[in-house]
Coordinates of C-alpha atoms and ligand atoms in Angstrom, one line a residue:
X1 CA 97.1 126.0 98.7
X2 CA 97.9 125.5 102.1
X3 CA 95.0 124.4 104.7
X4 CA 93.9 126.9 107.6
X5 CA 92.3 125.8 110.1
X6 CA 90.5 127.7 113.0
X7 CA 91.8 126.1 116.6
X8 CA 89.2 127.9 118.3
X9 CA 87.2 130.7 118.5
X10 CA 89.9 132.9 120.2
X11 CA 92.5 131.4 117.8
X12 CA 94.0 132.9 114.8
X13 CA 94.5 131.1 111.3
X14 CA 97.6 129.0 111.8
X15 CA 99.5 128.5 108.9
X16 CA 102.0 126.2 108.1
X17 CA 105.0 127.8 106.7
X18 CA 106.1 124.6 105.0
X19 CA 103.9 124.8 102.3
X20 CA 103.0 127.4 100.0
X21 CA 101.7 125.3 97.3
X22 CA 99.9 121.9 96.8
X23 CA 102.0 119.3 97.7
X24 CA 103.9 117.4 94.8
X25 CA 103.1 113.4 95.7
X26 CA 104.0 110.7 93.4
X27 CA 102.0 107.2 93.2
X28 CA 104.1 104.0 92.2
X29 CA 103.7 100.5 93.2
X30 CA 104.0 96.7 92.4
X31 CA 102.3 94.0 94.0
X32 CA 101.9 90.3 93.5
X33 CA 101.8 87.4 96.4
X34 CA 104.7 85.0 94.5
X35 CA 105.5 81.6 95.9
X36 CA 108.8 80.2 95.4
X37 CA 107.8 76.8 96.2
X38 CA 106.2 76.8 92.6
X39 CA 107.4 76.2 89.8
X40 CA 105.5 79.1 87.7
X41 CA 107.1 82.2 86.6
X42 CA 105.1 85.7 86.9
X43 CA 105.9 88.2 83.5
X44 CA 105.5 91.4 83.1
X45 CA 102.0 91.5 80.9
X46 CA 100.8 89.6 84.5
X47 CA 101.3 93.1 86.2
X48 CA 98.4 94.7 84.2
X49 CA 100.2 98.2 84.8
X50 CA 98.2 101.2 84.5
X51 CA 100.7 104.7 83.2
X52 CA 99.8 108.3 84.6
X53 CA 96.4 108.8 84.7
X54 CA 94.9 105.5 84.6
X55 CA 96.4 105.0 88.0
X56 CA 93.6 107.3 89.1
X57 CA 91.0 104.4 88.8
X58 CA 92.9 102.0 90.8
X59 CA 91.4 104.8 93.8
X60 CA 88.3 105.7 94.0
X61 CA 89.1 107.9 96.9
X62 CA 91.4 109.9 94.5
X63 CA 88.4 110.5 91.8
X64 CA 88.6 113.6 90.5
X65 CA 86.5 115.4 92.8
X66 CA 87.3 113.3 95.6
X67 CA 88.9 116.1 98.7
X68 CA 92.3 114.3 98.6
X69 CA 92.9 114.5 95.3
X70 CA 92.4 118.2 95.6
X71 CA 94.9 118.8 98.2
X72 CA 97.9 117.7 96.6
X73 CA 99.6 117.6 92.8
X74 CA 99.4 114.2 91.9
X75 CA 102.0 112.4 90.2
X76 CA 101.0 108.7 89.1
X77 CA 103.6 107.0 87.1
X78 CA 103.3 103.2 87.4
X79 CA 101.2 100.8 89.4
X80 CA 100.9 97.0 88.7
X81 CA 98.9 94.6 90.5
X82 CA 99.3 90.8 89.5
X83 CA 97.2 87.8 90.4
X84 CA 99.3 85.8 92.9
X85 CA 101.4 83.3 91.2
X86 CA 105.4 82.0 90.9
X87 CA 108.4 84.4 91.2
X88 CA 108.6 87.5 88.8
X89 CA 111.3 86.6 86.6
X90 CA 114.2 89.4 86.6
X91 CA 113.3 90.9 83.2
X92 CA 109.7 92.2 84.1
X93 CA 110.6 93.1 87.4
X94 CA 113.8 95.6 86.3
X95 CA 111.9 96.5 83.1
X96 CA 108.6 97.7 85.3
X97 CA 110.9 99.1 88.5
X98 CA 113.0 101.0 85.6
X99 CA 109.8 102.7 84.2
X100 CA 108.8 103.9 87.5
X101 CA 112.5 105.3 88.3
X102 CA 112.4 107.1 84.6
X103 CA 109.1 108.7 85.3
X104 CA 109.7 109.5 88.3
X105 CA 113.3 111.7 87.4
X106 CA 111.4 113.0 85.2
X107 CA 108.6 114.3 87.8
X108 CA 111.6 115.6 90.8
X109 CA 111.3 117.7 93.2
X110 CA 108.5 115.3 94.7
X111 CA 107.4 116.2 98.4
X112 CA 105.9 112.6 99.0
X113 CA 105.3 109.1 97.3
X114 CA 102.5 106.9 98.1
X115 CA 104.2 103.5 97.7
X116 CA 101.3 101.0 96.8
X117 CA 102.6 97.6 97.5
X118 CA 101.7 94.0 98.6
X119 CA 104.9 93.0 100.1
X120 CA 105.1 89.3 99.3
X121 CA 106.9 89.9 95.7
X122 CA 109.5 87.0 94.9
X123 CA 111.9 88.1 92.2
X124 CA 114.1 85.2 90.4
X125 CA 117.9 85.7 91.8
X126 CA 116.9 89.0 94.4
X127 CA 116.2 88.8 97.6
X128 CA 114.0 91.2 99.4
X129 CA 112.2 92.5 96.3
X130 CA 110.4 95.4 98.0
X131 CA 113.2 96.3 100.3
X132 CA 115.2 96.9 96.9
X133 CA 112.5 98.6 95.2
X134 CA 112.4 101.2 97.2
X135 CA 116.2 101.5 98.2
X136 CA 116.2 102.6 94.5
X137 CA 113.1 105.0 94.4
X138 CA 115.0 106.7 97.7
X139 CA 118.1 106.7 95.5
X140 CA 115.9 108.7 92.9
X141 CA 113.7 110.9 95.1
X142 CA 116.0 111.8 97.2
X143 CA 116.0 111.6 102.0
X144 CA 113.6 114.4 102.1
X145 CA 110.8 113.3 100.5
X146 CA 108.3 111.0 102.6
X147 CA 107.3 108.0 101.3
X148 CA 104.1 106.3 102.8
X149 CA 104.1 102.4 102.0
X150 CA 100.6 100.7 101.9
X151 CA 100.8 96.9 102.0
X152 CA 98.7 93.7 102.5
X153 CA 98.9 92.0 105.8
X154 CA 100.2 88.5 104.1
X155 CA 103.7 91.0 102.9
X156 CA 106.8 91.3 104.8
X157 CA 108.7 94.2 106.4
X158 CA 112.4 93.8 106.2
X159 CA 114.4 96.0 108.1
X160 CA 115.4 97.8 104.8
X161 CA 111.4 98.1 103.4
X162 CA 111.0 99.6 107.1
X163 CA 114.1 101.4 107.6
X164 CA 112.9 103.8 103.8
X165 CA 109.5 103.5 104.5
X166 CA 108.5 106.5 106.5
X167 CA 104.6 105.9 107.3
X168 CA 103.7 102.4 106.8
X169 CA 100.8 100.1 107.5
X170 CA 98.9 97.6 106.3
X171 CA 95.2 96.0 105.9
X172 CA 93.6 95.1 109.1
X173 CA 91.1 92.1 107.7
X174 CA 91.5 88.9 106.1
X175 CA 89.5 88.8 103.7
X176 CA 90.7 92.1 102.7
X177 CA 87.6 93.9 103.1
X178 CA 89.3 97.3 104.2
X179 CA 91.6 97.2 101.2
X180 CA 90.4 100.8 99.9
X181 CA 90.4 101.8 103.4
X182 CA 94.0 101.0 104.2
X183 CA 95.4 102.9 100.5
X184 CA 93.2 105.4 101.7
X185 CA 94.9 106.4 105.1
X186 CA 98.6 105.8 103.9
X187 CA 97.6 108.5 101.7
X188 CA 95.8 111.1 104.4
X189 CA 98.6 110.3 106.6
X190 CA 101.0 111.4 103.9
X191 CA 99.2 114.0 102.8
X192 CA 98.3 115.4 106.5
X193 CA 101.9 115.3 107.3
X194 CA 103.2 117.1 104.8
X195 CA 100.1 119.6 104.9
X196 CA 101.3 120.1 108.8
X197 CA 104.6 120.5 108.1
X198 CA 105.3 118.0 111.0
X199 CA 107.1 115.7 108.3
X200 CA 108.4 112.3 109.1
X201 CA 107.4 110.8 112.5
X202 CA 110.0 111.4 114.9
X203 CA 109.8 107.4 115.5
X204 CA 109.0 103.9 114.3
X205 CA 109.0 100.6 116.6
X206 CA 109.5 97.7 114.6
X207 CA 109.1 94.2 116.4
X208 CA 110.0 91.0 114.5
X209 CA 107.5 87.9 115.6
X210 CA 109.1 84.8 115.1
X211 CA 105.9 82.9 113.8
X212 CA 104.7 82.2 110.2
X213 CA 101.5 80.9 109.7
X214 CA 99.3 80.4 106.5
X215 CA 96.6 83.1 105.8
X216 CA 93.9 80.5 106.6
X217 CA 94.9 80.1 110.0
X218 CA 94.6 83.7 110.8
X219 CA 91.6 85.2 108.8
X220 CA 90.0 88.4 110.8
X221 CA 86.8 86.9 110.7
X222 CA 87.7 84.6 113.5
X223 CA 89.7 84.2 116.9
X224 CA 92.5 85.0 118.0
X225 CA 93.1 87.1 114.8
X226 CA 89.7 88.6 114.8
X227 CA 90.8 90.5 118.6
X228 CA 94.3 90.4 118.4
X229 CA 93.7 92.8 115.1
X230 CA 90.8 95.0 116.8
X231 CA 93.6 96.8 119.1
X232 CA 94.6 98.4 115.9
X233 CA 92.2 101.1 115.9
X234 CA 92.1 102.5 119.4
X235 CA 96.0 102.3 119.2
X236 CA 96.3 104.5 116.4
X237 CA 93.7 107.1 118.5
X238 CA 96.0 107.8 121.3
X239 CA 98.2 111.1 121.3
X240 CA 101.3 110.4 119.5
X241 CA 100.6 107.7 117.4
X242 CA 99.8 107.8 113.6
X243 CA 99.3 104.4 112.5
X244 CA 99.9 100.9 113.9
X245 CA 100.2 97.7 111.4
X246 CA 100.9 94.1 112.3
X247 CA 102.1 91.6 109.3
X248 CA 101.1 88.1 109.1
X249 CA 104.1 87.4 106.6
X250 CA 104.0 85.2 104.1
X251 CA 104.5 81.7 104.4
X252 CA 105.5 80.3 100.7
X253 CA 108.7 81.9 100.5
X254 CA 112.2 81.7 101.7
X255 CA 113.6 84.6 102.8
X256 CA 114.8 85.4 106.3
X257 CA 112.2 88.5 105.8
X258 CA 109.7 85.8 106.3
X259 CA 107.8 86.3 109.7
X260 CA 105.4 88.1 111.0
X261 CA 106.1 91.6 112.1
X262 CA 104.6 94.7 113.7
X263 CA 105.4 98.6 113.2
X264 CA 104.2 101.6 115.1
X265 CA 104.7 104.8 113.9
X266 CA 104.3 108.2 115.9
X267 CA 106.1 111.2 117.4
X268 CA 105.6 110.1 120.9
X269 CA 108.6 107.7 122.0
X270 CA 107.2 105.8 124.8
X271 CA 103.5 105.0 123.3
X272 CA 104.9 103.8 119.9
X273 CA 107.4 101.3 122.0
X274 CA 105.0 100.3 124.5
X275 CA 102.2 99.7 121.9
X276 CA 104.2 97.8 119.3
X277 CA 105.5 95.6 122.3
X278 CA 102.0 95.3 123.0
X279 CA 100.8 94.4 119.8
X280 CA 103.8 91.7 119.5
X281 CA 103.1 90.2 123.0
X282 CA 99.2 89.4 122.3
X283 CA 100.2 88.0 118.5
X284 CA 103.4 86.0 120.2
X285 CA 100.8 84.8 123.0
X286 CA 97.8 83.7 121.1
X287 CA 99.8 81.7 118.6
X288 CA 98.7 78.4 119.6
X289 CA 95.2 79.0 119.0
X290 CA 95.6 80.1 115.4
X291 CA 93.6 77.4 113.4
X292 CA 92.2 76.8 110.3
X293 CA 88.9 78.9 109.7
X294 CA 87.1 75.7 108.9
X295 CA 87.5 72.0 109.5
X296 CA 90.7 70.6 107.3
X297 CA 90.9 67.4 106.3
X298 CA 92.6 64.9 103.6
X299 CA 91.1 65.4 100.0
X300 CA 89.7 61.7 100.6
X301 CA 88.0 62.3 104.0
X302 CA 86.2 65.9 102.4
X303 CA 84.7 64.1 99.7
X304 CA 83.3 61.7 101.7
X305 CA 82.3 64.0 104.3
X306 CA 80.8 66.1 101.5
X307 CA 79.3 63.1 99.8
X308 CA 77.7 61.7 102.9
X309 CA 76.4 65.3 103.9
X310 CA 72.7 66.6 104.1
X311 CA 73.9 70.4 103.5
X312 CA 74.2 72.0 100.1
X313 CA 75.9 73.7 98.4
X314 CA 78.7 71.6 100.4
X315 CA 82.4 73.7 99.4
X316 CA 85.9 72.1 99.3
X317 CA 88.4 74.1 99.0
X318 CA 91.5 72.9 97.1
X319 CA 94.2 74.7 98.4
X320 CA 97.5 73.4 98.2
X321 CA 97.1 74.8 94.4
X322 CA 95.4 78.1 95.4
X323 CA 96.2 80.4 92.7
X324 CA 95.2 83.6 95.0
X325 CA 97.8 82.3 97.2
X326 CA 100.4 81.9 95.0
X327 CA 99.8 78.4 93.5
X328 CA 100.7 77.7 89.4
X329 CA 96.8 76.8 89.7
X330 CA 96.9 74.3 87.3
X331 CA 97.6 71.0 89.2
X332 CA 95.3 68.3 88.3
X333 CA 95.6 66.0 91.6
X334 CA 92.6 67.0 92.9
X335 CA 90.0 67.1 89.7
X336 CA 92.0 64.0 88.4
X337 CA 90.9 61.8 91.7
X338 CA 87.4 63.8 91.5
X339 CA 86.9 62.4 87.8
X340 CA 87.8 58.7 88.8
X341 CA 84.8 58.6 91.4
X342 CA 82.9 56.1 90.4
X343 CA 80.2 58.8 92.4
X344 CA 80.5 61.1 89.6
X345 CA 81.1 58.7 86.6
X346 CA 77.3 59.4 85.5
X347 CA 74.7 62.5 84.9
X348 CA 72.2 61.4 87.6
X349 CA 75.1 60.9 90.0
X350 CA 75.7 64.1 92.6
X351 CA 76.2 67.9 91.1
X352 CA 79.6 69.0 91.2
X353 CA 81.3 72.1 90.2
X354 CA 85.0 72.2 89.9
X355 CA 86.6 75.8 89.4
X356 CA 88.5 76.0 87.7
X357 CA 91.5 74.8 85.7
X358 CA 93.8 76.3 83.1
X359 CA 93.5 74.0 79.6
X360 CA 94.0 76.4 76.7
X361 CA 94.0 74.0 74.2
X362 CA 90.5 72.1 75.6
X363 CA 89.0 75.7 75.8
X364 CA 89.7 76.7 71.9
X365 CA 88.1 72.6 70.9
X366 CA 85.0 73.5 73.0
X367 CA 84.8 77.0 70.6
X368 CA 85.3 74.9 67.6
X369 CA 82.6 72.6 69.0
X370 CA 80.1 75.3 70.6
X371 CA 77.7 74.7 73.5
X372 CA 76.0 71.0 73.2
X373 CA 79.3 69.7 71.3
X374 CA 81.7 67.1 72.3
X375 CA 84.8 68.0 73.3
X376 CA 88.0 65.8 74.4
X377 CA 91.2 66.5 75.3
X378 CA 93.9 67.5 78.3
X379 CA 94.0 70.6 80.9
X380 CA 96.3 71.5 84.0
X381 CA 99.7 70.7 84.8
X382 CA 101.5 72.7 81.9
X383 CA 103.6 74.7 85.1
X384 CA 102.9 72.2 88.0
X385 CA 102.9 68.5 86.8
X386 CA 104.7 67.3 90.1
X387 CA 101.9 65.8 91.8
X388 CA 99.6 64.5 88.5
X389 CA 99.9 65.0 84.7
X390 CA 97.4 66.8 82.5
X391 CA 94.1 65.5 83.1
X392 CA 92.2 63.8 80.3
X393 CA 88.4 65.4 80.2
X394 CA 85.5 64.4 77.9
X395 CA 82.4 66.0 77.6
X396 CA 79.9 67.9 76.8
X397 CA 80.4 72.0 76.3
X398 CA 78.0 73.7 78.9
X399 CA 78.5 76.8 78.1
X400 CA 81.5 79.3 76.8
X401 CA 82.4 82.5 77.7
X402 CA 84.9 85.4 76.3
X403 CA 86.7 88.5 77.3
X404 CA 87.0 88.0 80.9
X405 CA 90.2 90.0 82.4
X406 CA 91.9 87.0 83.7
X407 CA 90.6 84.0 82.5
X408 CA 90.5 85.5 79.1
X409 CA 87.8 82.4 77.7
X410 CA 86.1 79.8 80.1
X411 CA 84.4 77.0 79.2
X412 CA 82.2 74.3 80.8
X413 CA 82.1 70.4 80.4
X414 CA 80.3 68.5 81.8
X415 CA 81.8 65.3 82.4
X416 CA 79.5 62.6 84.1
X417 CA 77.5 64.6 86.9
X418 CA 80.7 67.2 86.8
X419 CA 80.6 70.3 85.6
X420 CA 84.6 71.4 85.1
X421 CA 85.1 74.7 84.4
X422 CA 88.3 75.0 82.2
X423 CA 90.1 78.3 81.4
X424 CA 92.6 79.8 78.8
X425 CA 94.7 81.8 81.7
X426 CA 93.9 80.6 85.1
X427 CA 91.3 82.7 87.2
X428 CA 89.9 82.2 90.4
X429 CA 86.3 82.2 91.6
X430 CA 85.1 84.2 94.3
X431 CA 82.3 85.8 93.3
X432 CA 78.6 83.8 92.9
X433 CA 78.7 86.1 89.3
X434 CA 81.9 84.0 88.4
X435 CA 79.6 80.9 88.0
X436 CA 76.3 82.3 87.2
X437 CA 77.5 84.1 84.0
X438 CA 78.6 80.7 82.7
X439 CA 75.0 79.3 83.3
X440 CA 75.9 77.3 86.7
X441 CA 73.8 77.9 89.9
X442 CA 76.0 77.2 92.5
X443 CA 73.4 77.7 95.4
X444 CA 71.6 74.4 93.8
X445 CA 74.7 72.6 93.0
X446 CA 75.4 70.0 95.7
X447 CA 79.4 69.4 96.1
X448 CA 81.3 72.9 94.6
X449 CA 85.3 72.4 94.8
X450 CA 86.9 75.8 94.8
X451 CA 90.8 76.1 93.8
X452 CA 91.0 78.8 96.7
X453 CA 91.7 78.7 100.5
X454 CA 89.0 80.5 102.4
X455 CA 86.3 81.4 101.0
X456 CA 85.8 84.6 100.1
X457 CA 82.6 86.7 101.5
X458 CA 80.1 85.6 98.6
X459 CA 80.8 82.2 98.6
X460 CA 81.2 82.4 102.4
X461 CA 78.0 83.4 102.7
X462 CA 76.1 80.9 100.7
X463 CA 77.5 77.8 101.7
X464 CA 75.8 75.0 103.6
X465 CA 79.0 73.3 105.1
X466 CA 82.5 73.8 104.3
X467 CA 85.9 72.1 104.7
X468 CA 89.3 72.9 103.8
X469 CA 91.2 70.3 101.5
X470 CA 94.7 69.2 102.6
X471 CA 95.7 68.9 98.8
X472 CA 98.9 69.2 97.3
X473 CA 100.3 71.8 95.5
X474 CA 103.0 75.3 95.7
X475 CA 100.9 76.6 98.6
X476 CA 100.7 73.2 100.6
X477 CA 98.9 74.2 103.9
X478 CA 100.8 71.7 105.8
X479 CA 103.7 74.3 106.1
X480 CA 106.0 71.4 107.7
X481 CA 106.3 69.8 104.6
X482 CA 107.7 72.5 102.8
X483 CA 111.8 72.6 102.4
X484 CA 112.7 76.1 104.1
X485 CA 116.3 76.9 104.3
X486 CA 116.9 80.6 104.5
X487 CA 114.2 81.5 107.0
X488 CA 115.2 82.4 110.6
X489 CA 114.9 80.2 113.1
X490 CA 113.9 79.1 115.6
X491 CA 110.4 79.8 113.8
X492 CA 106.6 78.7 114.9
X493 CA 105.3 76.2 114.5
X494 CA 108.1 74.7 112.9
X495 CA 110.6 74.9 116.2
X496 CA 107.0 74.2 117.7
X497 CA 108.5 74.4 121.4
X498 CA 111.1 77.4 121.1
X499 CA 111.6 79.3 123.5
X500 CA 109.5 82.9 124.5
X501 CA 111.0 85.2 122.1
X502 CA 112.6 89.0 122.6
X503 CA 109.7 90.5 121.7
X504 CA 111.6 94.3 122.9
X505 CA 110.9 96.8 120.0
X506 CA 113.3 98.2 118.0
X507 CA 113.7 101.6 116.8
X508 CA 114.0 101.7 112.8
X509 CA 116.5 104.7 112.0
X510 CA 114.9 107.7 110.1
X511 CA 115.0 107.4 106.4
X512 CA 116.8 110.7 106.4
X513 CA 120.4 108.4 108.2
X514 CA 119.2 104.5 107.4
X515 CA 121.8 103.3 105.0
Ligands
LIG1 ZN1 96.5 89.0 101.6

């Protein structure tokens, strides 16, 4: 049923006349963060996709009794998230995109489709992934229905993803705290406009920012990212406005989509233009001062900075290999230089962690040995051996664990004072319960190496001192070392002194006439 509402005492019920019924709204989505500067290939098991119902759980705010859920006919048909990780090949990404088109023909007329998306999806041989994807859900649902696109702030926004997109917006922190949050008002704007009858907004300003920086330079938590990202709220409260989004981009592919981008979306001309020129000019002007969230330095200088240190737990993070930023996760540089520390070489010497790397074989000889066994063999560099070969570990089994969603089975050995956690599928660690279920206290552990880039809140919060890790790897932080040749230039920092760009918005057609 439609909603009434009462405008005031004096009013009468207003009814929309556009809607007699519940709204029919259709759920689909992909998402993975691939890097095409690794070597690893992402399949279609890595998607995890959840079929018709089981969508529901990916959204707690459309449980079963939850309001939204009640004011519309739902229509999931396939969502897939995947852990970052090397391009999708072709196969998985037509054989999941191809599910979604079936079930949704077979779900038409639809009023509206929540498209749930990160936005940094590299497909072998395709350019703009999204941008494709939903060219061919429009194709199949037809110019009237409105599709709302939902989005991480690392994605990109081609013209095209814009141009079919008819709400979008994307999260507003890094970490990605307001995840829920941001799935949740793509759908009450897509829901409320239909409800209204008001439909698509009348217009969407679309400014491309000629910068592309790595997510650790511009985390929320910090400045200039931390204010440049609190204007988003009071801009989407002024009359005319429905949502606001700006779009770090993401920096380990090469696409000319690459960049980072802002879109306002509204039904009143002037405030969407001025605000998305807004929002451009303070990203454009603060872009000198993005920096690393903590200190970077060589892998050689953060060891001994960490060694040398009074403050524990001391983090590293290893992050050229950063398998949450798109890294194969199993390069070996960085534990392979930690094991030849003569430091480390015995059991009284300082507590390390290292988490984690990908050695199915070493896992299954630590089963076969149990915990307090003796275990020896090679991990790592099955998908990334360009920078160091599989690394040669013996020790003693810690502890093993099973039937973990990603990881699948962990175990630890302890090699010297090290404690290397080794995996069948690579997994990273961001929680404190990612180490304590295998028996390691982090909080007491005195150097812990992380194969991440910042540190997530829980590890965030418990560490002593912290650096960053200029290691190598498919995400290398050091983006001037990385061979771009298809995205636009000039670019910052690479064309570091370019010129002020045209930052002038520009009006992205209505889906109903963008061809
Ligand atoms: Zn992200």
């Amino acid at each position: 049923m439609m909603r009434r509402f009462f405008l005031c005492a004096a009013a009468t019920l207003v009814i929309s006349s556009s809607y007699a019924q519940k709204p029919r709204i259709a759920i689909a989505g992909l998402a993975i963060e691939s890097s095409t500067f690794s070597p690893a290939l992402t399949d279609e098991a890595a998607f995890h996709a959840s079929y018709g119902d089981e969508v529901f759980k990916l959204y707690p705010f459309l449980s079963r009794d939850s309001s939204l859920r009640k004011r519309a006919d739902w229509v999931p048909t396939l969502v897939g998230h995947a852990l970052p990780g090397g391009a999708v090949t072709r196969a998985a990404y037509e054989s999941l995109l191809g599910k979604t088109l079936d079930s949704l023909r077979t779900h038409l007329p639809l009023d509206g489709v929540f498209f749930d998306i990160h936005g940094a999806m590299s497909v072998v041989g395709l350019d703009d992934p999204e941008g494709d994807m939903i060219t061919r859900i429009r194709e199949v649902v037809g110019k009237k229905t409105i599709i709302s696109t939902s989005m991480d702030l690392h994605g990109n926004v081609s013209w095209r993803l814009a141009g079919h997109s008819d709400l979008i917006t994307c999260y507003r922190m890094a970490p990605h705290e307001d995840e829920m949050e941001t799935k949740e008002r793509a759908v009450e704007n897509l829901v409320s406009r239909i409800e209204s009858g008001k439909g698509k907004p009348a217009y969407k300003a679309y400014v491309a920012i000629p910068v592309l920086l790595p997510g650790e330079k511009t985390s929320t938590r910090i400045e200039p990212a931390r204010t440049i990202y609190a204007a988003l709220g009071p801009a989407t409260k002024q009359k005319g406005v429905i949502d606001a989004a700006i779009w770090i981009g993401y920096a380990w592919a090469d696409e000319p989509r690459n960049h980072a981008a802002v879109v306002v979306t509204g039904d009143d001309e002037n405030t969407v233009t001025r605000t998305a020129e807004q929002l451009a000019h303070s990203f454009w002007e603060a872009r000198k001062r993005f920096e690393f969230v903590a200190p970077t330095l060589s892998y050689e200088k953060s060891m001994e900075t960490a060694l040398k240190s009074t403050k524990h737990p001391f983090f590293i993070s290893d992050m050229g290999d950063n398998p949450t930023a798109g890294g194969a996760g199993d390069v070996t540089w960085t534990l392979t230089q930690i094991l030849s520390r003569r430091e480390f070489k015995s059991a009284s010497g300082p507590s390390l962690i290292y988490a984690s790397l990908p050695g199915p074989d070493l896992v299954e000889k630590a089963i076969a040995a149990g915990v307090g066994g003796q275990v020896e063999g090679t991990a790592g560099a099955a998908v990334d051996a360009r920078y160091a070969p599989p690394v040669h570990i013996t020790g003693q089994v810690e502890a093993i664990r099973e039937g973990d969603k990603d990881a699948e089975a962990e175990a630890v050995v302890k090699v010297g004072s090290v404690h290397v956690i080794v995996t069948k599928k690579r997994k990273p660690y961001h929680y404190e319960a990612d180490f304590t279920r295998l028996g390691l206290n982090p909080r007491k552990t005195d150097i812990v190496v992380v194969k991440i880039g910042y540190l997530q809140p829980e590890l965030y919060d418990m560490r002593a001192d912290w650096i960053m890790a200029l290691t190598p790897g498919g995400v290398d932080q050091d983006l001037e070392r990385l061979p771009y040749k298809h995205i636009q230039r000039p670019m910052y920092p690479l064309d570091n002194d370019m010129k002020d760009p045209d930052l002038k918005a520009k009006m992205v057609p209505s889906s109903d006439n963008f061809r």
